[in-house]
Amino acid sequence: MMENQVFMSFTFYSTILILKMYVVAIITGQVRLRKKAFANPEDALRNGGLQYYREDPDVERCRRAHRNDMENIFPFLFLGAIYSLLDPSPAVARIHFFIFCTGRIVHTIAYLLQLKAPTRSVAYGVAQLPCFSMALQILLAATPYW
């Protein structure tokens, strides 16, 4: 696998995306602390009292961004891994991975910074294009074995 240029490119961009998800999780925790909005009573008690066992709109925004990442990055990890096994052009594959990664980064920035619409939607749509392309190519390759 380490000699497979496509798989190594996939590995690079996937790792960037996983690290981005960790950063969003850390940001969520920091916003919880700053806003004193804890999801568990034991955390609230440790940080000032049960009155801080509550929801906060900024924390919820971070959580939605993180959930959206899981809904989109996990399928990409599957599709990209299978696509890498199809022996696609390394340059074309790299473009697929780059577009998805860039789209997800822009999506997260737009979500967390509440950028003006339709920035987040456009980033989401652009990131979906390579996923649909990879899924179609996987289906076409697998069709003879159906």
Coordinates of C-alpha atoms in Angstrom, one line a residue:
M1 CA 0.0 0.0 0.0
M2 CA 2.8 2.4 0.7
E3 CA 3.9 2.3 -2.9
N4 CA 0.4 3.1 -4.1
Q5 CA 0.5 6.9 -4.9
V6 CA -3.2 7.2 -4.8
F7 CA -3.6 5.6 -1.5
M8 CA -0.8 7.7 0.0
S9 CA -2.5 10.8 -1.3
F10 CA -5.8 9.6 0.2
T11 CA -4.0 8.9 3.5
F12 CA -2.6 12.5 3.6
Y13 CA -5.9 14.2 3.0
S14 CA -7.8 11.8 5.3
T15 CA -5.3 12.5 8.1
I16 CA -5.8 16.3 7.5
L17 CA -9.6 15.8 7.8
I18 CA -9.3 13.7 11.0
L19 CA -7.0 16.3 12.6
K20 CA -9.6 19.0 11.6
M21 CA -12.3 17.0 13.4
Y22 CA -10.1 16.8 16.5
V23 CA -9.7 20.6 16.3
V24 CA -13.5 21.1 16.1
A25 CA -13.9 18.8 19.2
I26 CA -11.3 20.9 21.1
I27 CA -13.0 24.1 20.0
T28 CA -16.3 22.7 21.3
G29 CA -14.8 21.9 24.7
Q30 CA -13.2 25.4 24.9
V31 CA -16.5 27.1 24.0
R32 CA -18.2 25.0 26.7
L33 CA -15.7 26.1 29.3
R34 CA -15.9 29.8 28.2
K35 CA -19.7 29.8 28.1
K36 CA -20.0 27.6 31.2
A37 CA -22.5 25.3 29.4
F38 CA -22.0 21.7 30.3
A39 CA -23.7 18.6 29.0
N40 CA -23.3 16.6 32.2
P41 CA -24.3 17.5 35.7
E42 CA -21.0 16.3 37.1
D43 CA -19.1 18.7 34.8
A44 CA -21.4 21.6 35.8
L45 CA -20.9 20.8 39.5
R46 CA -17.1 20.8 39.0
N47 CA -17.3 24.1 37.2
G48 CA -19.6 26.2 39.4
G49 CA -22.8 24.4 40.0
L50 CA -25.9 22.8 38.4
Q51 CA -27.0 26.1 36.9
Y52 CA -24.3 25.5 34.3
Y53 CA -25.9 22.2 33.3
R54 CA -27.5 23.7 30.2
E55 CA -27.4 24.2 26.5
D56 CA -25.8 27.2 24.8
P57 CA -26.3 28.3 21.1
D58 CA -22.6 28.7 20.5
V59 CA -21.8 25.2 21.9
E60 CA -24.6 23.8 19.8
R61 CA -23.2 25.4 16.7
C62 CA -19.9 23.7 17.3
R63 CA -21.6 20.4 18.0
R64 CA -23.5 20.7 14.7
A65 CA -20.3 21.4 12.8
H66 CA -18.7 18.3 14.3
R67 CA -21.8 16.2 13.6
N68 CA -21.8 17.4 10.0
D69 CA -18.2 16.4 9.7
M70 CA -19.0 12.9 10.9
E71 CA -21.9 12.6 8.5
N72 CA -19.6 13.6 5.6
I73 CA -16.0 12.6 6.4
F74 CA -16.8 9.1 7.4
P75 CA -18.4 8.2 4.0
F76 CA -15.4 9.9 2.3
L77 CA -13.0 7.6 4.2
F78 CA -14.8 4.6 2.9
L79 CA -15.2 5.8 -0.7
G80 CA -11.7 7.1 -0.9
A81 CA -10.2 3.9 0.4
I82 CA -12.1 1.8 -2.1
Y83 CA -11.5 4.2 -4.9
S84 CA -7.8 4.0 -4.2
L85 CA -7.9 0.3 -4.9
L86 CA -9.4 0.9 -8.4
D87 CA -6.0 2.2 -9.7
P88 CA -7.3 5.6 -10.8
S89 CA -5.0 8.3 -12.3
P90 CA -2.9 9.7 -9.4
A91 CA -3.5 13.2 -10.6
V92 CA -7.2 12.8 -10.9
A93 CA -7.4 11.1 -7.5
R94 CA -5.4 13.8 -5.9
I95 CA -7.8 16.4 -7.3
H96 CA -10.8 14.4 -5.9
F97 CA -9.2 14.3 -2.4
F98 CA -8.0 17.9 -2.5
I99 CA -11.5 19.3 -3.5
F100 CA -13.2 17.3 -0.7
C101 CA -10.7 18.3 1.9
T102 CA -10.7 22.0 0.9
G103 CA -14.5 22.0 0.8
R104 CA -14.8 20.5 4.3
I105 CA -12.3 23.0 5.7
V106 CA -14.2 25.9 4.2
H107 CA -17.5 24.4 5.4
T108 CA -16.2 24.2 9.0
I109 CA -14.8 27.8 8.9
A110 CA -18.1 29.1 7.5
Y111 CA -20.0 27.1 10.2
L112 CA -18.0 28.2 13.2
L113 CA -17.5 31.8 12.1
Q114 CA -21.1 32.1 10.9
L115 CA -20.1 33.4 7.5
K116 CA -22.7 34.9 5.2
A117 CA -24.9 32.4 3.3
P118 CA -24.4 30.6 0.9
T119 CA -20.7 30.1 1.8
R120 CA -21.4 27.0 3.9
S121 CA -23.8 25.5 1.4
V122 CA -21.5 26.0 -1.5
A123 CA -18.6 24.5 0.4
Y124 CA -20.8 21.5 1.2
G125 CA -21.9 21.1 -2.4
V126 CA -18.4 21.4 -3.8
A127 CA -17.1 18.8 -1.4
Q128 CA -19.9 16.3 -2.4
L129 CA -18.9 16.3 -6.1
P130 CA -15.8 14.2 -5.7
C131 CA -17.7 11.8 -3.4
F132 CA -20.4 11.3 -6.0
S133 CA -17.7 10.8 -8.6
M134 CA -15.8 8.2 -6.6
A135 CA -19.1 6.4 -5.7
L136 CA -20.1 6.2 -9.3
Q137 CA -16.7 4.9 -10.4
I138 CA -16.8 2.3 -7.6
L139 CA -20.3 1.2 -8.7
L140 CA -19.1 1.0 -12.4
A141 CA -16.1 -1.1 -11.4
A142 CA -18.2 -3.4 -9.2
T143 CA -21.2 -3.8 -11.6
P144 CA -19.7 -6.8 -13.5
Y145 CA -19.5 -8.7 -10.1
W146 CA -23.1 -8.0 -9.1

